[in-house]
mmCIF file of C-alpha atoms in Angstrom:
data_model
loop_
_atom_site.group_PDB
_atom_site.id
_atom_site.type_symbol
_atom_site.label_atom_id
_atom_site.label_comp_id
_atom_site.label_asym_id
_atom_site.label_seq_id
_atom_site.Cartn_x
_atom_site.Cartn_y
_atom_site.Cartn_z
ATOM 1 C CA VAL G 4 -97.660 75.470 107.422
ATOM 2 C CA THR G 5 -93.791 75.636 107.921
ATOM 3 C CA ASN G 6 -91.477 73.348 108.149
ATOM 4 C CA ALA G 7 -90.260 72.323 111.791
ATOM 5 C CA PRO G 8 -86.187 72.308 112.479
ATOM 6 C CA LYS G 9 -84.701 68.642 111.576
ATOM 7 C CA LEU G 10 -82.736 67.239 114.836
ATOM 8 C CA GLY G 11 -79.667 65.385 113.877
ATOM 9 C CA ALA G 12 -79.353 67.098 110.263
ATOM 10 C CA THR G 13 -77.455 70.156 108.664
ATOM 11 C CA GLU G 14 -79.052 71.118 105.235
ATOM 12 C CA GLY G 15 -78.712 74.297 103.698
ATOM 13 C CA ALA G 16 -80.352 75.984 100.570
ATOM 14 C CA VAL G 17 -79.912 78.971 98.440
ATOM 15 C CA ARG G 18 -82.356 80.096 95.408
ATOM 16 C CA GLY G 19 -82.114 83.411 92.949
ATOM 17 C CA ALA G 20 -84.109 84.727 89.943
ATOM 18 C CA ALA G 21 -84.414 87.796 88.027
ATOM 19 C CA GLU G 22 -87.090 88.750 85.666
ATOM 20 C CA ALA G 23 -87.521 91.351 82.682
ATOM 21 C CA THR G 24 -90.677 93.229 82.173
ATOM 22 C CA LYS G 25 -91.261 94.827 78.975
ATOM 23 C CA GLY G 26 -91.824 98.674 79.639
ATOM 24 C CA GLY G 27 -90.889 98.384 82.815
ATOM 25 C CA ALA G 28 -87.619 97.569 85.358
ATOM 26 C CA MET G 29 -85.919 94.755 86.371
ATOM 27 C CA SER G 30 -87.158 92.238 89.466
ATOM 28 C CA TYR G 31 -85.094 90.330 91.729
ATOM 29 C CA HIS G 32 -85.556 87.414 94.185
ATOM 30 C CA GLY G 33 -83.732 85.834 96.592
ATOM 31 C CA ASN G 34 -84.225 82.968 99.554
ATOM 32 C CA ALA G 35 -81.723 81.225 101.757
ATOM 33 C CA MET G 36 -82.287 78.164 104.191
ATOM 34 C CA ILE G 37 -80.584 76.549 106.633
ATOM 35 C CA ASN G 38 -81.175 73.845 109.323
ATOM 36 C CA LEU G 39 -78.517 73.138 112.124
ATOM 37 C CA PRO G 40 -78.327 70.593 115.084
ATOM 38 C CA LEU G 41 -77.509 71.788 118.143
ATOM 39 C CA GLY G 42 -76.903 68.503 120.213
ATOM 40 C CA GLU G 43 -79.348 65.692 120.036
ATOM 41 C CA THR G 44 -82.286 67.075 121.267
ATOM 42 C CA LEU G 45 -82.335 70.478 120.086
ATOM 43 C CA ALA G 46 -82.493 71.899 116.597
ATOM 44 C CA PHE G 47 -82.668 75.369 114.855
ATOM 45 C CA ARG G 48 -83.680 76.324 111.424
ATOM 46 C CA ALA G 49 -84.027 79.830 109.486
ATOM 47 C CA SER G 50 -84.992 81.303 106.361
ATOM 48 C CA GLY G 51 -85.242 84.730 104.735
ATOM 49 C CA PHE G 52 -86.126 85.989 101.570
ATOM 50 C CA TYR G 53 -85.899 89.140 99.784
ATOM 51 C CA HIS G 54 -88.460 90.073 96.281
ATOM 52 C CA LYS G 55 -87.478 93.552 94.651
ATOM 53 C CA ASN G 56 -90.649 93.499 92.214
ATOM 54 C CA GLY G 57 -89.765 96.229 89.269
ATOM 55 C CA GLY G 58 -92.456 98.552 88.368
ATOM 56 C CA TRP G 59 -94.123 99.008 85.008
ATOM 57 C CA ILE G 60 -96.716 101.802 85.046
ATOM 58 C CA ASP G 61 -95.427 105.197 84.185
ATOM 59 C CA SER G 62 -97.017 108.709 85.275
ATOM 60 C CA ILE G 63 -96.552 110.911 82.138
ATOM 61 C CA GLY G 64 -97.478 114.408 83.607
ATOM 62 C CA THR G 65 -101.341 114.408 82.414
ATOM 63 C CA SER G 66 -104.153 115.169 84.796
ATOM 64 C CA GLY G 67 -107.351 113.940 82.718
ATOM 65 C CA THR G 68 -109.296 116.467 84.649
ATOM 66 C CA SER G 69 -111.199 119.690 83.794
ATOM 67 C CA PHE G 70 -110.112 121.907 86.345
ATOM 68 C CA ALA G 71 -110.428 125.620 85.181
ATOM 69 C CA SER G 72 -106.240 125.323 86.359
ATOM 70 C CA PRO G 73 -105.939 121.820 86.175
ATOM 71 C CA VAL G 74 -102.727 120.222 88.403
ATOM 72 C CA THR G 75 -100.331 118.655 86.423
ATOM 73 C CA SER G 76 -99.529 115.035 87.696
ATOM 74 C CA ASP G 77 -95.903 114.161 87.870
ATOM 75 C CA VAL G 78 -93.679 112.773 85.534
ATOM 76 C CA ALA G 79 -92.098 109.503 86.649
ATOM 77 C CA SER G 80 -91.340 105.703 85.672
ATOM 78 C CA ASN G 81 -92.200 102.763 87.049
ATOM 79 C CA ILE G 82 -93.909 104.106 89.791
ATOM 80 C CA ASN G 83 -95.645 100.563 91.033
ATOM 81 C CA ASP G 84 -92.392 99.006 92.107
ATOM 82 C CA SER G 85 -92.318 97.023 95.590
ATOM 83 C CA LYS G 86 -90.293 94.909 97.513
ATOM 84 C CA VAL G 87 -91.143 92.260 100.164
ATOM 85 C CA TYR G 88 -88.520 90.999 102.414
ATOM 86 C CA GLY G 89 -88.217 88.968 105.890
ATOM 87 C CA GLY G 90 -87.633 85.242 107.539
ATOM 88 C CA ARG G 91 -87.990 82.881 109.778
ATOM 89 C CA ALA G 92 -86.488 81.469 112.905
ATOM 90 C CA SER G 93 -87.304 78.298 114.730
ATOM 91 C CA LEU G 94 -85.796 76.587 117.416
ATOM 92 C CA LEU G 95 -87.241 73.023 118.487
ATOM 93 C CA PHE G 96 -86.555 70.847 121.586
ATOM 94 C CA LYS G 97 -87.494 67.434 121.517
ATOM 95 C CA PRO G 98 -86.259 65.212 124.526
ATOM 96 C CA ASN G 99 -88.203 62.210 123.604
ATOM 97 C CA GLU G 100 -90.864 61.112 121.295
ATOM 98 C CA MET G 101 -93.274 61.699 123.596
ATOM 99 C CA PHE G 102 -92.756 65.752 124.151
ATOM 100 C CA ASP G 103 -91.228 68.876 122.318
ATOM 101 C CA VAL G 104 -91.473 72.114 122.279
ATOM 102 C CA ARG G 105 -91.351 74.701 118.902
ATOM 103 C CA LEU G 106 -90.568 78.384 119.435
ATOM 104 C CA THR G 107 -91.005 80.471 116.462
ATOM 105 C CA ALA G 108 -90.239 84.288 115.363
ATOM 106 C CA TYR G 109 -91.360 85.303 111.774
ATOM 107 C CA LEU G 110 -91.042 88.647 110.027
ATOM 108 C CA GLN G 111 -92.136 90.241 107.259
ATOM 109 C CA ASN G 112 -92.039 94.108 105.654
ATOM 110 C CA ILE G 113 -93.574 95.225 102.807
ATOM 111 C CA ARG G 114 -92.626 98.433 100.599
ATOM 112 C CA ALA G 115 -95.006 99.137 97.967
ATOM 113 C CA ASN G 116 -95.784 102.305 95.908
ATOM 114 C CA ALA G 117 -98.524 103.247 93.518
ATOM 115 C CA ASP G 118 -101.230 100.564 92.933
ATOM 116 C CA SER G 119 -101.142 98.210 89.287
ATOM 117 C CA SER G 120 -104.386 100.229 88.238
ATOM 118 C CA VAL G 121 -103.922 102.037 84.625
ATOM 119 C CA GLU G 122 -105.763 104.574 82.715
ATOM 120 C CA SER G 123 -108.370 103.224 80.142
ATOM 121 C CA ASP G 124 -111.121 104.283 77.689
ATOM 122 C CA PRO G 125 -114.217 103.496 79.734
ATOM 123 C CA ALA G 126 -115.738 102.596 76.485
ATOM 124 C CA THR G 127 -113.141 100.210 74.396
ATOM 125 C CA LEU G 128 -110.977 99.322 78.049
ATOM 126 C CA ARG G 129 -107.956 99.952 75.934
ATOM 127 C CA THR G 130 -105.134 101.902 77.680
ATOM 128 C CA LEU G 131 -104.795 105.496 77.057
ATOM 129 C CA TYR G 132 -101.495 106.961 75.714
ATOM 130 C CA GLY G 133 -100.462 104.015 74.237
ATOM 131 C CA ARG G 134 -99.114 102.151 77.243
ATOM 132 C CA PRO G 135 -100.109 101.593 81.004
ATOM 133 C CA THR G 136 -100.135 105.035 82.445
ATOM 134 C CA GLN G 137 -101.284 106.566 85.788
ATOM 135 C CA SER G 138 -101.967 110.280 86.803
ATOM 136 C CA GLN G 139 -99.882 110.584 89.840
ATOM 137 C CA PHE G 140 -100.233 113.799 91.494
ATOM 138 C CA SER G 141 -98.703 112.643 95.021
ATOM 139 C CA PRO G 142 -96.536 109.547 95.142
ATOM 140 C CA GLU G 143 -98.546 106.799 96.983
ATOM 141 C CA PHE G 144 -97.157 104.269 99.130
ATOM 142 C CA THR G 145 -97.746 101.486 101.707
ATOM 143 C CA ASN G 146 -95.333 100.485 104.237
ATOM 144 C CA VAL G 147 -96.378 97.268 106.454
ATOM 145 C CA ASN G 148 -94.130 95.631 109.337
ATOM 146 C CA TYR G 149 -95.577 92.238 110.438
ATOM 147 C CA ARG G 150 -94.300 90.215 113.431
ATOM 148 C CA VAL G 151 -95.189 86.951 114.728
ATOM 149 C CA TYR G 152 -93.722 85.164 117.984
ATOM 150 C CA SER G 153 -95.263 81.875 118.675
ATOM 151 C CA GLY G 154 -94.432 78.953 121.017
ATOM 152 C CA THR G 155 -96.092 75.219 120.394
ATOM 153 C CA ILE G 156 -96.224 72.597 123.056
ATOM 154 C CA THR G 157 -97.047 68.995 121.978
ATOM 155 C CA ALA G 158 -97.384 66.130 124.633
ATOM 156 C CA ASP G 159 -98.564 62.604 123.745
ATOM 157 C CA LEU G 160 -100.083 61.466 126.758
ATOM 158 C CA GLY G 161 -100.842 57.928 125.484
ATOM 159 C CA PHE G 162 -104.691 57.969 124.984
ATOM 160 C CA ALA G 163 -104.797 61.328 123.411
ATOM 161 C CA THR G 164 -102.259 64.038 121.847
ATOM 162 C CA LEU G 165 -102.338 67.587 124.037
ATOM 163 C CA THR G 166 -101.098 70.771 122.154
ATOM 164 C CA SER G 167 -100.717 74.329 123.515
ATOM 165 C CA ALA G 168 -100.006 76.866 120.886
ATOM 166 C CA THR G 169 -99.367 80.594 121.967
ATOM 167 C CA SER G 170 -98.711 83.612 119.616
ATOM 168 C CA TYR G 171 -98.147 87.419 119.953
ATOM 169 C CA ALA G 172 -98.270 89.346 116.235
ATOM 170 C CA THR G 173 -97.942 92.799 115.752
ATOM 171 C CA GLN G 174 -98.801 94.845 112.518
ATOM 172 C CA LYS G 175 -97.922 98.355 111.530
ATOM 173 C CA GLN G 176 -99.152 99.862 108.605
ATOM 174 C CA THR G 177 -98.602 103.630 107.170
ATOM 175 C CA PHE G 178 -100.124 104.512 103.493
ATOM 176 C CA ARG G 179 -100.865 107.295 101.356
ATOM 177 C CA ASP G 180 -103.858 107.413 98.875
ATOM 178 C CA ASP G 181 -103.579 110.287 96.423
ATOM 179 C CA ALA G 182 -106.723 111.750 96.225
ATOM 180 C CA THR G 183 -105.876 114.811 94.028
ATOM 181 C CA PHE G 184 -108.498 113.553 91.311
ATOM 182 C CA ASN G 185 -111.115 112.936 93.199
ATOM 183 C CA LEU G 186 -110.991 116.013 95.563
ATOM 184 C CA SER G 187 -109.318 118.992 93.804
ATOM 185 C CA GLY G 188 -111.950 119.906 91.585
ATOM 186 C CA ILE G 189 -114.858 119.394 93.831
ATOM 187 C CA VAL G 190 -112.634 121.986 96.125
ATOM 188 C CA GLN G 191 -112.237 124.572 93.481
ATOM 189 C CA ALA G 192 -115.948 124.722 92.520
ATOM 190 C CA LEU G 193 -117.230 124.878 96.060
ATOM 191 C CA LEU G 194 -114.648 127.375 97.518
ATOM 192 C CA GLY G 195 -112.963 128.787 94.168
ATOM 193 C CA ALA G 196 -109.503 127.990 95.485
ATOM 194 C CA PRO G 197 -106.913 126.859 93.213
ATOM 195 C CA ALA G 198 -106.468 123.168 92.594
ATOM 196 C CA ASN G 199 -104.205 121.850 94.744
ATOM 197 C CA ASP G 200 -102.930 118.476 95.640
ATOM 198 C CA PHE G 201 -104.534 116.197 98.332
ATOM 199 C CA VAL G 202 -103.466 113.171 99.980
ATOM 200 C CA LEU G 203 -104.732 110.692 102.716
ATOM 201 C CA ASN G 204 -102.138 109.647 105.166
ATOM 202 C CA GLN G 205 -103.141 106.545 107.620
ATOM 203 C CA LYS G 206 -101.407 104.964 110.199
ATOM 204 C CA VAL G 207 -102.851 101.403 111.621
ATOM 205 C CA ASN G 208 -101.495 99.494 114.376
ATOM 206 C CA THR G 209 -102.841 96.429 115.804
ATOM 207 C CA ARG G 210 -101.594 93.969 118.163
ATOM 208 C CA LYS G 211 -103.008 90.215 118.897
ATOM 209 C CA TRP G 212 -102.770 87.605 121.440
ATOM 210 C CA THR G 213 -103.700 84.252 120.664
ATOM 211 C CA GLN G 214 -104.266 80.997 122.750
ATOM 212 C CA GLU G 215 -105.173 77.692 121.270
ATOM 213 C CA LEU G 216 -105.544 74.377 123.717
ATOM 214 C CA ARG G 217 -106.557 71.229 122.342
ATOM 215 C CA LEU G 218 -106.773 67.332 123.076
ATOM 216 C CA ALA G 219 -107.120 65.116 120.276
ATOM 217 C CA GLY G 220 -107.271 61.057 120.187
ATOM 218 C CA ALA G 221 -108.857 58.099 118.223
ATOM 219 C CA VAL G 222 -111.035 55.391 119.259
ATOM 220 C CA GLY G 223 -110.130 52.480 116.677
ATOM 221 C CA ASN G 224 -109.434 52.913 113.321
ATOM 222 C CA SER G 225 -112.746 54.669 112.433
ATOM 223 C CA LEU G 226 -113.377 57.396 114.980
ATOM 224 C CA ASP G 227 -111.156 60.475 115.770
ATOM 225 C CA TRP G 228 -112.211 62.861 118.602
ATOM 226 C CA LEU G 229 -110.926 66.412 119.303
ATOM 227 C CA ILE G 230 -112.067 68.708 122.244
ATOM 228 C CA GLY G 231 -110.161 72.556 122.537
ATOM 229 C CA GLY G 232 -110.719 76.283 123.133
ATOM 230 C CA TYR G 233 -109.296 79.047 121.504
ATOM 231 C CA TYR G 234 -108.703 82.740 122.617
ATOM 232 C CA ASN G 235 -108.109 85.773 120.917
ATOM 233 C CA ASP G 236 -107.487 89.326 122.180
ATOM 234 C CA GLU G 237 -106.956 91.996 119.592
ATOM 235 C CA LYS G 238 -106.383 95.699 119.382
ATOM 236 C CA GLY G 239 -106.340 98.107 116.820
ATOM 237 C CA LEU G 240 -104.964 101.754 117.026
#
């Protein structure tokens, strides 16, 4: 539930933060918001954010495998870092107390590298090598671009309130899984081929249309009623 633009009010806010993680990289966060009136019946509100999360897991070049010619994992620090950024813009048209239209666009981008699993002793559950580590053979990543565009119309009919909400959303995701530890030994055992890096690359795109229409009212102070319909059309590639 997001804040709607406010008529007749100019507002703004900025917030920032920094974090330090023992044995890891610094993290930074920033948010900003502004609300602007554009006349007596129109208002605009926008907000944005940027979060940079520093990693704290290292890949130290150990494979932990029993391959005859084991593949050595990469040496890298803070491999599970990520950043998330995006924003929202909303326009409100309200000519009177009985009717209003709100248009909103929302976007979010995620750029994440290795996951936050660490190598541990299965018996004691203590981390190996004295600190959080992960044998990274090929760098993993997840990239997500998410967009939502929506329009909401609200009308007070006296006996009830009519609401129409329409949205269009897209999500584009590309990611890579490091499958070297799981597959390299099997391939070598079955085919006699030298152990090598194996990765799983995948791309998933989805788009979604939704339409909701509802009529809500009340009978006295003790009974509320609502009737409506919802339509959803989603495709994934």
